[in-house]
Amino acid sequence: MTNIAMLPVNDPIRIDVQRLEQIVRELGQDRAAQVIGTALEELAVALRRTLQAAQQGDLGTVVSFADKLSRLAWQVGLVSLAGVAVDVGACAELRDRIALAATAARLGRIGNRSLTRLWDEESR
């Protein structure tokens, strides 16, 4: 009989809190909340489009939206999300569909958790 172990996938989420604090210092609490809220909306769209393009095998669109996603994520301090988005774009550029499938799955996990965590931080 074969034993099969279920391994949980628990990618760490890193947020640059100093970056968020800098945004608040520069813009003030109310304006920073608006800017970060808008960024969250744009991040969600870029994440969804990147994942859809990866699923459809549209490598050019993957590269484009992964780049947008990584830039937006860096701007608001979503370090983990930015890094994985860069990896997804690199897999698409290399036309490595197997690696793209794996990194896109990771992007989905980290993306959803990162956006949720940032949203929760902003809601406090």
CSV table of C-alpha atoms in Angstrom, one decimal:
chain,number,residue,atom,x,y,z
A,1,MET,CA,0.0,0.0,0.0
A,2,THR,CA,1.3,3.5,-0.9
A,3,ASN,CA,1.2,6.3,1.6
A,4,ILE,CA,0.3,9.7,0.3
A,5,ALA,CA,1.0,12.7,2.3
A,6,MET,CA,-1.0,15.9,1.8
A,7,LEU,CA,1.4,18.8,2.1
A,8,PRO,CA,-0.2,22.2,2.7
A,9,VAL,CA,1.0,25.0,0.5
A,10,ASN,CA,1.7,28.0,2.7
A,11,ASP,CA,3.7,30.7,0.9
A,12,PRO,CA,4.8,33.5,3.1
A,13,ILE,CA,3.3,36.9,2.4
A,14,ARG,CA,5.7,39.8,2.8
A,15,ILE,CA,4.5,43.4,3.0
A,16,ASP,CA,6.8,46.4,3.2
A,17,VAL,CA,5.1,48.2,6.1
A,18,GLN,CA,7.6,51.0,5.8
A,19,ARG,CA,6.5,51.7,2.3
A,20,LEU,CA,2.9,51.9,3.4
A,21,GLU,CA,3.8,54.2,6.2
A,22,GLN,CA,5.8,56.4,3.7
A,23,ILE,CA,2.7,56.7,1.5
A,24,VAL,CA,0.6,57.8,4.5
A,25,ARG,CA,3.3,60.3,5.6
A,26,GLU,CA,3.5,61.8,2.1
A,27,LEU,CA,-0.2,61.9,1.2
A,28,GLY,CA,-1.9,62.0,4.6
A,29,GLN,CA,-4.3,59.4,5.9
A,30,ASP,CA,-7.3,60.1,3.8
A,31,ARG,CA,-5.5,60.5,0.5
A,32,ALA,CA,-3.3,57.5,1.1
A,33,ALA,CA,-6.4,55.4,1.8
A,34,GLN,CA,-7.8,56.5,-1.6
A,35,VAL,CA,-4.6,55.8,-3.4
A,36,ILE,CA,-4.1,52.4,-1.9
A,37,GLY,CA,-7.8,51.5,-2.5
A,38,THR,CA,-7.4,52.4,-6.1
A,39,ALA,CA,-4.1,50.4,-6.3
A,40,LEU,CA,-5.9,47.4,-4.8
A,41,GLU,CA,-8.6,47.6,-7.5
A,42,GLU,CA,-5.9,47.8,-10.2
A,43,LEU,CA,-3.9,45.0,-8.6
A,44,ALA,CA,-7.0,42.7,-8.6
A,45,VAL,CA,-7.7,43.4,-12.3
A,46,ALA,CA,-4.0,42.8,-13.2
A,47,LEU,CA,-3.9,39.6,-11.2
A,48,ARG,CA,-7.1,38.3,-12.7
A,49,ARG,CA,-6.0,39.1,-16.3
A,50,THR,CA,-2.5,37.6,-15.7
A,51,LEU,CA,-4.0,34.3,-14.4
A,52,GLN,CA,-6.6,34.2,-17.3
A,53,ALA,CA,-3.9,34.8,-19.9
A,54,ALA,CA,-1.7,32.1,-18.3
A,55,GLN,CA,-4.6,29.6,-18.3
A,56,GLN,CA,-5.4,30.4,-22.0
A,57,GLY,CA,-1.7,30.2,-23.0
A,58,ASP,CA,-1.5,33.8,-24.2
A,59,LEU,CA,2.1,34.3,-23.3
A,60,GLY,CA,2.4,37.9,-24.6
A,61,THR,CA,-0.5,39.0,-22.5
A,62,VAL,CA,0.9,37.2,-19.5
A,63,VAL,CA,4.2,39.1,-19.8
A,64,SER,CA,2.3,42.4,-20.1
A,65,PHE,CA,0.0,42.0,-17.2
A,66,ALA,CA,2.6,40.3,-15.0
A,67,ASP,CA,4.8,43.3,-15.5
A,68,LYS,CA,2.0,45.7,-14.6
A,69,LEU,CA,1.2,43.6,-11.6
A,70,SER,CA,4.8,43.6,-10.3
A,71,ARG,CA,5.2,47.3,-10.7
A,72,LEU,CA,1.9,48.1,-8.9
A,73,ALA,CA,2.7,45.6,-6.1
A,74,TRP,CA,6.2,47.2,-5.5
A,75,GLN,CA,4.6,50.6,-5.3
A,76,VAL,CA,2.4,49.7,-2.4
A,77,GLY,CA,4.9,47.4,-0.7
A,78,LEU,CA,3.5,43.9,-1.7
A,79,VAL,CA,7.0,42.4,-1.9
A,80,SER,CA,5.9,38.7,-2.2
A,81,LEU,CA,3.4,39.5,-4.9
A,82,ALA,CA,5.8,41.6,-6.9
A,83,GLY,CA,8.4,38.9,-6.8
A,84,VAL,CA,6.1,36.1,-8.0
A,85,ALA,CA,4.7,38.3,-10.7
A,86,VAL,CA,8.2,38.8,-12.1
A,87,ASP,CA,8.7,35.0,-12.0
A,88,VAL,CA,5.5,34.5,-13.9
A,89,GLY,CA,6.5,37.0,-16.6
A,90,ALA,CA,9.9,35.3,-16.9
A,91,CYS,CA,8.4,31.9,-17.4
A,92,ALA,CA,6.1,33.3,-20.1
A,93,GLU,CA,9.0,35.0,-21.8
A,94,LEU,CA,11.0,31.8,-21.8
A,95,ARG,CA,7.9,30.0,-23.2
A,96,ASP,CA,8.2,27.4,-20.3
A,97,ARG,CA,4.5,26.4,-20.0
A,98,ILE,CA,5.1,23.9,-17.2
A,99,ALA,CA,6.9,26.4,-15.1
A,100,LEU,CA,4.3,29.0,-16.0
A,101,ALA,CA,1.5,26.8,-14.8
A,102,ALA,CA,3.3,26.3,-11.4
A,103,THR,CA,4.2,29.9,-10.9
A,104,ALA,CA,0.8,31.1,-12.0
A,105,ALA,CA,-0.8,28.8,-9.4
A,106,ARG,CA,1.6,30.3,-6.8
A,107,LEU,CA,0.7,33.8,-8.1
A,108,GLY,CA,-3.0,33.1,-7.5
A,109,ARG,CA,-2.4,32.0,-3.9
A,110,ILE,CA,0.0,34.8,-3.0
A,111,GLY,CA,-2.0,37.4,-4.9
A,112,ASN,CA,-5.2,36.7,-3.2
A,113,ARG,CA,-3.7,36.5,0.2
A,114,SER,CA,-1.6,39.7,-0.3
A,115,LEU,CA,-4.6,41.7,-1.5
A,116,THR,CA,-6.7,40.5,1.4
A,117,ARG,CA,-4.0,41.3,3.9
A,118,LEU,CA,-3.5,44.8,2.5
A,119,TRP,CA,-7.2,45.4,2.4
A,120,ASP,CA,-7.5,44.3,6.0
A,121,GLU,CA,-4.6,46.6,7.0
A,122,GLU,CA,-6.3,49.5,5.2
A,123,SER,CA,-9.7,48.8,6.9
A,124,ARG,CA,-8.3,49.2,10.4
